PDB file of C-alpha atoms in Angstrom:
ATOM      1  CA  UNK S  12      13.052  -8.640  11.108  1.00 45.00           C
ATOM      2  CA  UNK S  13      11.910  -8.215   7.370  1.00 71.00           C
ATOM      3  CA  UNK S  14      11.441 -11.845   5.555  1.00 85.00           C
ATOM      4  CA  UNK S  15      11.280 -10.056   2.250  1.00 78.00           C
ATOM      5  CA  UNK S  16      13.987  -8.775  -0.050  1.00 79.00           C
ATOM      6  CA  UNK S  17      12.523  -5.812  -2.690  1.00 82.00           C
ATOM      7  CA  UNK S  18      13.673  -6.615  -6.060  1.00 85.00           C
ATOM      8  CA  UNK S  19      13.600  -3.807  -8.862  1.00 77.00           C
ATOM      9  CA  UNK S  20      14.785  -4.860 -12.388  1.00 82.00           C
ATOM     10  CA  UNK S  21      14.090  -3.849 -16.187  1.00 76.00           C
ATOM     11  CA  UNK S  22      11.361  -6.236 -16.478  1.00 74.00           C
ATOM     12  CA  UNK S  23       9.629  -8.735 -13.925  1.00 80.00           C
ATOM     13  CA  UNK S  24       9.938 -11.724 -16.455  1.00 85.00           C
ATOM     14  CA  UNK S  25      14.040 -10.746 -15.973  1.00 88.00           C
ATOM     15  CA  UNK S  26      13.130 -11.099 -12.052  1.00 90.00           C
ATOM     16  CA  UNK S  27      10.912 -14.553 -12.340  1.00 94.00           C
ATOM     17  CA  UNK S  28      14.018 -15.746 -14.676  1.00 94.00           C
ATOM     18  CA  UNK S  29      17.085 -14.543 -12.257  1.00 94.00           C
ATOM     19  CA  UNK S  30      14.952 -16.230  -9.690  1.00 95.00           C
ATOM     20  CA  UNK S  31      14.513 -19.600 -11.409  1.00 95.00           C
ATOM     21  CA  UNK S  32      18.387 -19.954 -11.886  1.00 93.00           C
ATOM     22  CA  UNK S  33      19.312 -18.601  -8.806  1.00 94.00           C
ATOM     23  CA  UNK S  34      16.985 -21.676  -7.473  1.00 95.00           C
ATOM     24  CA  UNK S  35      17.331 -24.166 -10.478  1.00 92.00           C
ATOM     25  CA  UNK S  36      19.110 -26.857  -7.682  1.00 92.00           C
ATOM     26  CA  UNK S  37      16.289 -26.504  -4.971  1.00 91.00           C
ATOM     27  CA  UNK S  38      13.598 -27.241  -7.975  1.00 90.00           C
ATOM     28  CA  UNK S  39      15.790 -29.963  -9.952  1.00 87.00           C
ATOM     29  CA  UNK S  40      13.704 -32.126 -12.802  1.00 92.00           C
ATOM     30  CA  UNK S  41      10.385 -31.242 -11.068  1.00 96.00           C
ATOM     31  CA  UNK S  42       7.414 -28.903 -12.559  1.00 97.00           C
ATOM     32  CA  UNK S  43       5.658 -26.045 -12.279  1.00 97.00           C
ATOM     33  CA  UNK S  44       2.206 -25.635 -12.148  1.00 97.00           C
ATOM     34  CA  UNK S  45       0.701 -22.636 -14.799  1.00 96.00           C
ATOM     35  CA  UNK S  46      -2.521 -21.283 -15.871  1.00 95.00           C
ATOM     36  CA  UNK S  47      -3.248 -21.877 -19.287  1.00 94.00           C
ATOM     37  CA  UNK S  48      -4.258 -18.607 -20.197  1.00 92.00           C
ATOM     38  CA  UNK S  49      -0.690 -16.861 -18.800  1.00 90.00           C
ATOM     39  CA  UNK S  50       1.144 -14.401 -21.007  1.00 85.00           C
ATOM     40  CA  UNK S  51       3.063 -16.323 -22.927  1.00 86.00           C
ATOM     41  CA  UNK S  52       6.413 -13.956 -21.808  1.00 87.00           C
ATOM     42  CA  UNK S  53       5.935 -16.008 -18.564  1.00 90.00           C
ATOM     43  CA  UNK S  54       6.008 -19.290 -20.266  1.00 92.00           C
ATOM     44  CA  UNK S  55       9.470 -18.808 -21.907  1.00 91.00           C
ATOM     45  CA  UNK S  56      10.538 -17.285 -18.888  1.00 92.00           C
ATOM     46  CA  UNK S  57      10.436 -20.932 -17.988  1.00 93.00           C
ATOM     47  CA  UNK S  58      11.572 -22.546 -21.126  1.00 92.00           C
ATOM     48  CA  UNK S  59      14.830 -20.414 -21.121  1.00 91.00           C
ATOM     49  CA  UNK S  60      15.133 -21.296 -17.602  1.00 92.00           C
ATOM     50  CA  UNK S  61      15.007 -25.067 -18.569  1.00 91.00           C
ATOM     51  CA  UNK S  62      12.183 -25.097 -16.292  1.00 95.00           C
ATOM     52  CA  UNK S  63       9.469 -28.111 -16.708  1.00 95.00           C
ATOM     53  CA  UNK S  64       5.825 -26.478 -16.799  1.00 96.00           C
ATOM     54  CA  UNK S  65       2.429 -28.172 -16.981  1.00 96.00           C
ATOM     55  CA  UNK S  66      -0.353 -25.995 -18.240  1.00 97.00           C
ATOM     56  CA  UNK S  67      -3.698 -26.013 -15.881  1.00 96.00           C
ATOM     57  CA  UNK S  68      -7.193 -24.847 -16.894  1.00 94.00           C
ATOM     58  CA  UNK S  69      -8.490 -21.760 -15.467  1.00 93.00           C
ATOM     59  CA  UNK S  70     -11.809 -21.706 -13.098  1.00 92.00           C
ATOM     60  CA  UNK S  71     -14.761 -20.117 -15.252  1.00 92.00           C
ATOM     61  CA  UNK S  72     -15.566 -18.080 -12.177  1.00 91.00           C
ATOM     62  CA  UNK S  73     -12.427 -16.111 -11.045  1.00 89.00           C
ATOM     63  CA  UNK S  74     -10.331 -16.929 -14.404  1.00 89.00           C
ATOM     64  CA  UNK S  75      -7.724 -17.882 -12.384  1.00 89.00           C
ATOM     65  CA  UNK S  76      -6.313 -20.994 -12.410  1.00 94.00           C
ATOM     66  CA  UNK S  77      -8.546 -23.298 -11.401  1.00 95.00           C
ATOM     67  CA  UNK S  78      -7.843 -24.446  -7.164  1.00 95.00           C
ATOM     68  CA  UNK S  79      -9.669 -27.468  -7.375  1.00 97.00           C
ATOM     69  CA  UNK S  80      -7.590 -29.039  -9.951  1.00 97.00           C
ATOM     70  CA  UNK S  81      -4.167 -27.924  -8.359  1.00 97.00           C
ATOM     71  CA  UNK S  82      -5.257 -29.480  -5.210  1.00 97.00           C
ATOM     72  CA  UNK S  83      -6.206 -32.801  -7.231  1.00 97.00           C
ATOM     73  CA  UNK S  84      -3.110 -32.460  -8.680  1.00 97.00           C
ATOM     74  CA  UNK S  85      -0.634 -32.442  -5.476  1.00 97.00           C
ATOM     75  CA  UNK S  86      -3.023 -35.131  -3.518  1.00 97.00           C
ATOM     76  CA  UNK S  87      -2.119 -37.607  -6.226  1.00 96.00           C
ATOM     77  CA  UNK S  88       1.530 -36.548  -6.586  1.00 96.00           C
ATOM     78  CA  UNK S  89       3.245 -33.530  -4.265  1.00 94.00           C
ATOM     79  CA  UNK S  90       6.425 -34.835  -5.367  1.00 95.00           C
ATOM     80  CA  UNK S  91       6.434 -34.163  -8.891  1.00 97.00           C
ATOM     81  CA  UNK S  92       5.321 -30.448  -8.589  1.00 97.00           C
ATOM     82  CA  UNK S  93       7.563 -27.505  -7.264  1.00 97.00           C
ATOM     83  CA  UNK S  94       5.353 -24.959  -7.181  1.00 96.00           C
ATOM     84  CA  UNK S  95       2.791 -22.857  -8.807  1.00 97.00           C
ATOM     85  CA  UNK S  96       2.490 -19.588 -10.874  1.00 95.00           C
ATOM     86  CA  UNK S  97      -0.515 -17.691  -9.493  1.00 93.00           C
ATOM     87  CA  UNK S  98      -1.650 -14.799 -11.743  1.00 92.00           C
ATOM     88  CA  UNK S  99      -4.918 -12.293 -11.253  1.00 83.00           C
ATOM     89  CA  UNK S 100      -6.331 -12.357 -14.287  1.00 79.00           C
ATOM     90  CA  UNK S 101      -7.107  -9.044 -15.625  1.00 64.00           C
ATOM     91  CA  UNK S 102      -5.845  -7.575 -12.483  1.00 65.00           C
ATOM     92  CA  UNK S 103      -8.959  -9.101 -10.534  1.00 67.00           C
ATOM     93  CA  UNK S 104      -8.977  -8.392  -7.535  1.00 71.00           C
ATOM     94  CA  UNK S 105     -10.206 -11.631  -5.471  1.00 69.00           C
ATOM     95  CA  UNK S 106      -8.671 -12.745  -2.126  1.00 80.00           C
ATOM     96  CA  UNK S 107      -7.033 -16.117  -2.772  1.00 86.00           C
ATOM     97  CA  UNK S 108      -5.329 -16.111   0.847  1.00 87.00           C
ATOM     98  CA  UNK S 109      -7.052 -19.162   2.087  1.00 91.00           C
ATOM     99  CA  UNK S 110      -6.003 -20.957  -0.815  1.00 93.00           C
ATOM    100  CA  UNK S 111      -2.260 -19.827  -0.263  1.00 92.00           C
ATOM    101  CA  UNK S 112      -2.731 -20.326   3.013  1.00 93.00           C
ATOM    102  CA  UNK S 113      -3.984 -23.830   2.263  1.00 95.00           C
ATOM    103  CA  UNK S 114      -1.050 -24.823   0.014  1.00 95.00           C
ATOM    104  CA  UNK S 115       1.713 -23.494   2.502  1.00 93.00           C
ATOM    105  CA  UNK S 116       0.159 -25.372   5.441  1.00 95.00           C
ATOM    106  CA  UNK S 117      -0.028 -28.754   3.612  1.00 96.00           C
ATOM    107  CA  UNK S 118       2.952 -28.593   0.906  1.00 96.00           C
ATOM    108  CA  UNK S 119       5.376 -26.386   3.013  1.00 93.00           C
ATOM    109  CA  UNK S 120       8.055 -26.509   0.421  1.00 93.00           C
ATOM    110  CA  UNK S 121       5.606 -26.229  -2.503  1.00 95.00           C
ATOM    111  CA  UNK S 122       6.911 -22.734  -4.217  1.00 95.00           C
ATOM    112  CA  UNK S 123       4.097 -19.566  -4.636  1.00 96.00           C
ATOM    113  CA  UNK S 124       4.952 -17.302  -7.152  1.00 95.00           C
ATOM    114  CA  UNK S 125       2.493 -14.294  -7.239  1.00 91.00           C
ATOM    115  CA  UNK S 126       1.964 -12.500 -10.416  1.00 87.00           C
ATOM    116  CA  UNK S 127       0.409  -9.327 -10.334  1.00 82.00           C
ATOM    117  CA  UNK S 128       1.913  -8.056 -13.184  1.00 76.00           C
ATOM    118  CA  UNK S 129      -1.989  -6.857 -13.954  1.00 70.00           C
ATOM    119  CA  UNK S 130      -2.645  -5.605 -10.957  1.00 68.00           C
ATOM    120  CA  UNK S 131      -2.765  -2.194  -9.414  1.00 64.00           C
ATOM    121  CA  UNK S 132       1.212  -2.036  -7.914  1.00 67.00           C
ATOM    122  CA  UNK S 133       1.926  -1.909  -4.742  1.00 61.00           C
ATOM    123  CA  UNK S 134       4.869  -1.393  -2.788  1.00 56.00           C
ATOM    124  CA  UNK S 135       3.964  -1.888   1.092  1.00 58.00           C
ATOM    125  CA  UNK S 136       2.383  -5.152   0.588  1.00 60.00           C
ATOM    126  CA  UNK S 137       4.515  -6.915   2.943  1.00 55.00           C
ATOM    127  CA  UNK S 138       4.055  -4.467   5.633  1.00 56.00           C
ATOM    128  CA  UNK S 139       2.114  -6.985   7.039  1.00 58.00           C
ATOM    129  CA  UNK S 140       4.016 -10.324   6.161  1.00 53.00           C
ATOM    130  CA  UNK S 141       2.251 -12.257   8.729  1.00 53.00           C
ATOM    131  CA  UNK S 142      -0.516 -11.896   6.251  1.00 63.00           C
ATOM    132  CA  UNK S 143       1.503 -13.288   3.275  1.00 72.00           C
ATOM    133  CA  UNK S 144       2.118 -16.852   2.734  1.00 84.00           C
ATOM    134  CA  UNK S 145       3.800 -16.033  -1.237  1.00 85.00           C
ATOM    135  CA  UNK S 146       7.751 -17.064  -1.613  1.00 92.00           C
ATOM    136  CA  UNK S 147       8.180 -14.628  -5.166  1.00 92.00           C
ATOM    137  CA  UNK S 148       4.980 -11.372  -5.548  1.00 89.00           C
ATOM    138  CA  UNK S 149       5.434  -9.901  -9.184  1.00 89.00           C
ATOM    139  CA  UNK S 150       4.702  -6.740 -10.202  1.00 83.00           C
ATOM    140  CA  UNK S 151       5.324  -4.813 -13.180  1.00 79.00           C
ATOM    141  CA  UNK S 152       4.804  -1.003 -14.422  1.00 69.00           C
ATOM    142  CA  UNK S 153       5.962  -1.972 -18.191  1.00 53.00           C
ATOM    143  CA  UNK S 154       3.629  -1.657 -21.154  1.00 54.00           C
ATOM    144  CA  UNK S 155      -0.144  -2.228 -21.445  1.00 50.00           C
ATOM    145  CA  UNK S 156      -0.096  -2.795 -17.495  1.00 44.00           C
ATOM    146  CA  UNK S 157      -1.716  -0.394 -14.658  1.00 43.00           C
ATOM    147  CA  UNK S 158       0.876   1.886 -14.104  1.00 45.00           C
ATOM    148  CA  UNK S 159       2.615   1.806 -17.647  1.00 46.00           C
ATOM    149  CA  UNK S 160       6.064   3.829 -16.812  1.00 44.00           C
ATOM    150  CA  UNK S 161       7.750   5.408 -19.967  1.00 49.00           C
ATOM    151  CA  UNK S 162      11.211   3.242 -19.125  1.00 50.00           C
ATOM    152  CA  UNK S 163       9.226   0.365 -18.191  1.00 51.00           C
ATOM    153  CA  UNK S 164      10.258  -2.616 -15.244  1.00 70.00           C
ATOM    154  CA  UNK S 165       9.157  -4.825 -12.652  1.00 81.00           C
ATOM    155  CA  UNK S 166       9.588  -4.868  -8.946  1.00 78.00           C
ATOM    156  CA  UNK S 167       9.164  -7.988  -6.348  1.00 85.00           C
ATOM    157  CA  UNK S 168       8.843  -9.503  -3.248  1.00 85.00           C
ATOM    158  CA  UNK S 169      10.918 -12.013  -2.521  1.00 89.00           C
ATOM    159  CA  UNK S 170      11.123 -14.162   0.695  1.00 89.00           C
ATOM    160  CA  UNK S 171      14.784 -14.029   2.262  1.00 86.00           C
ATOM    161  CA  UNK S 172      15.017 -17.739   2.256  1.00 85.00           C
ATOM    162  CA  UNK S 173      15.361 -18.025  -1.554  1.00 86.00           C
ATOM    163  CA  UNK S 174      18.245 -17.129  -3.694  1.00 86.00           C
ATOM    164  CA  UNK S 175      18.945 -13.811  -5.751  1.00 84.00           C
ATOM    165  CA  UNK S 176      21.113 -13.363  -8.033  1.00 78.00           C
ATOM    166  CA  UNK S 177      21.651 -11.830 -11.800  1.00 70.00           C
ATOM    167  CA  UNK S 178      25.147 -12.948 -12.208  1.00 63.00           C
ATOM    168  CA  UNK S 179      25.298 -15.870 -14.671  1.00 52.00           C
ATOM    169  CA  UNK S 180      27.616 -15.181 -17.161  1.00 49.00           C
ATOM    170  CA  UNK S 181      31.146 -17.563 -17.053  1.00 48.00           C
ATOM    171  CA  UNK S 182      34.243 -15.187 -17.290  1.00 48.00           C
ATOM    172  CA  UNK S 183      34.616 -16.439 -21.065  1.00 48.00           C
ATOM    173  CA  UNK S 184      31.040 -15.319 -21.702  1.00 48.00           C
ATOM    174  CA  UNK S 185      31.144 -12.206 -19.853  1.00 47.00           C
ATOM    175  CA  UNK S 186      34.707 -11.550 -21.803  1.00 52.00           C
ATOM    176  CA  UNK S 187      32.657 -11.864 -25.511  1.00 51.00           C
ATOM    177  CA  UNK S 188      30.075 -10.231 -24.028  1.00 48.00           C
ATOM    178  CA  UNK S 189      32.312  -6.874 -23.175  1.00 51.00           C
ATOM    179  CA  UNK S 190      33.963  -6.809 -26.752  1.00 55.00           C
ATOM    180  CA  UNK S 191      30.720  -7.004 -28.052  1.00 50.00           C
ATOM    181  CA  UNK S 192      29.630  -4.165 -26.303  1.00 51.00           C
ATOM    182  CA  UNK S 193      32.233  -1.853 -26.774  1.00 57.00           C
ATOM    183  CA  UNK S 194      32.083  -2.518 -30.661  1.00 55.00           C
ATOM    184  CA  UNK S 195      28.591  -1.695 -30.629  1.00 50.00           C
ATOM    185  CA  UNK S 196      29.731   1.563 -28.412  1.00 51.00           C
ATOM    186  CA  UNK S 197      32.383   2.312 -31.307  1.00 53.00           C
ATOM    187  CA  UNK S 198      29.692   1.947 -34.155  1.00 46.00           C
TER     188      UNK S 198
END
């Protein structure tokens, strides 16, 4: 049995967001852990997600951010942390399994979200999922990336235990929101 659902949206910052709210109780007040050089899309992915974030330096030899810190970080507190954006700089290609594998094994609720929004896509990567120890794997074929499609979007991995969902609109929201399209339609 699959533990992966395959997301495919407009955009992966509209995944990362629809994933944040679909989650928002399971995280509460605690923080996320992000690399201080990450696109700064990603970082008001958060901030419209009222999500807290704390900004980590990168290592100077992968350009990642940096393990040894987010280990130092959950040995003095676990409890204020609820996960971790991971993103391959440049598209690098490094294996940062044992690391994953580290973080699942000690912090087992302690969320990995992959972003390989810069890397190479690729849609059999759970083939093998005993391999994988990521909850959310980003990819995205918009502008500037490695597969830039004409209409853009993203595509994901996401593990079946989490929430998915991309309706958040109240009925009175959703109600403004249709006369507002079909006045635009009119025009």
């Amino acid at each position: 049995m699959k533990k992966y659902l395959f997301i495919l949206e407009q955009r992966a910052s509209v995944i990362l967001y629809h994933f944040l709210l679909a989650n928002k109780k399971l995280f509460g007040s605690k923080t996320f852990l992000l690399p201080a050089n990450i696109c700064p899309v990603v970082a008001c992915v958060f901030f419209k997600a009222n999500q807290k974030i704390e900004f980590l330096d990168i290592s100077p030899k992968t350009l990642c951010i940096d393990e040894e810190i987010v280990k130092k970080k959950l040995a003095e507190n676990s409890e204020k942390y609820a996960g971790i954006l991971f993103n391959y700089t440049y598209g690098n290609t490094f294996c940062f399994a044992d690391f994953f594998a580290f973080l699942k094994k000690k912090y087992p609720h302690f969320i990995l979200i992959e972003d390989r929004c810069l890397c190479r896509p690729n849609i059999s990567l759970v083939e093998n999922e005993a391999n994988i120890d990521s909850d959310l794997v980003l990819f995205s074929t918009g502008e500037r990336k490695f597969l830039e499609l004409k209409s853009g979007g993203g595509f994901a991995f996401l593990r079946k235990k989490y929430k998915y969902h991309t309706d958040f609109l109240t009925e009175k929201y959703k109600a403004a929101d249709d006369i507002f399209l079909q006045k635009a339609w009119k025009k």
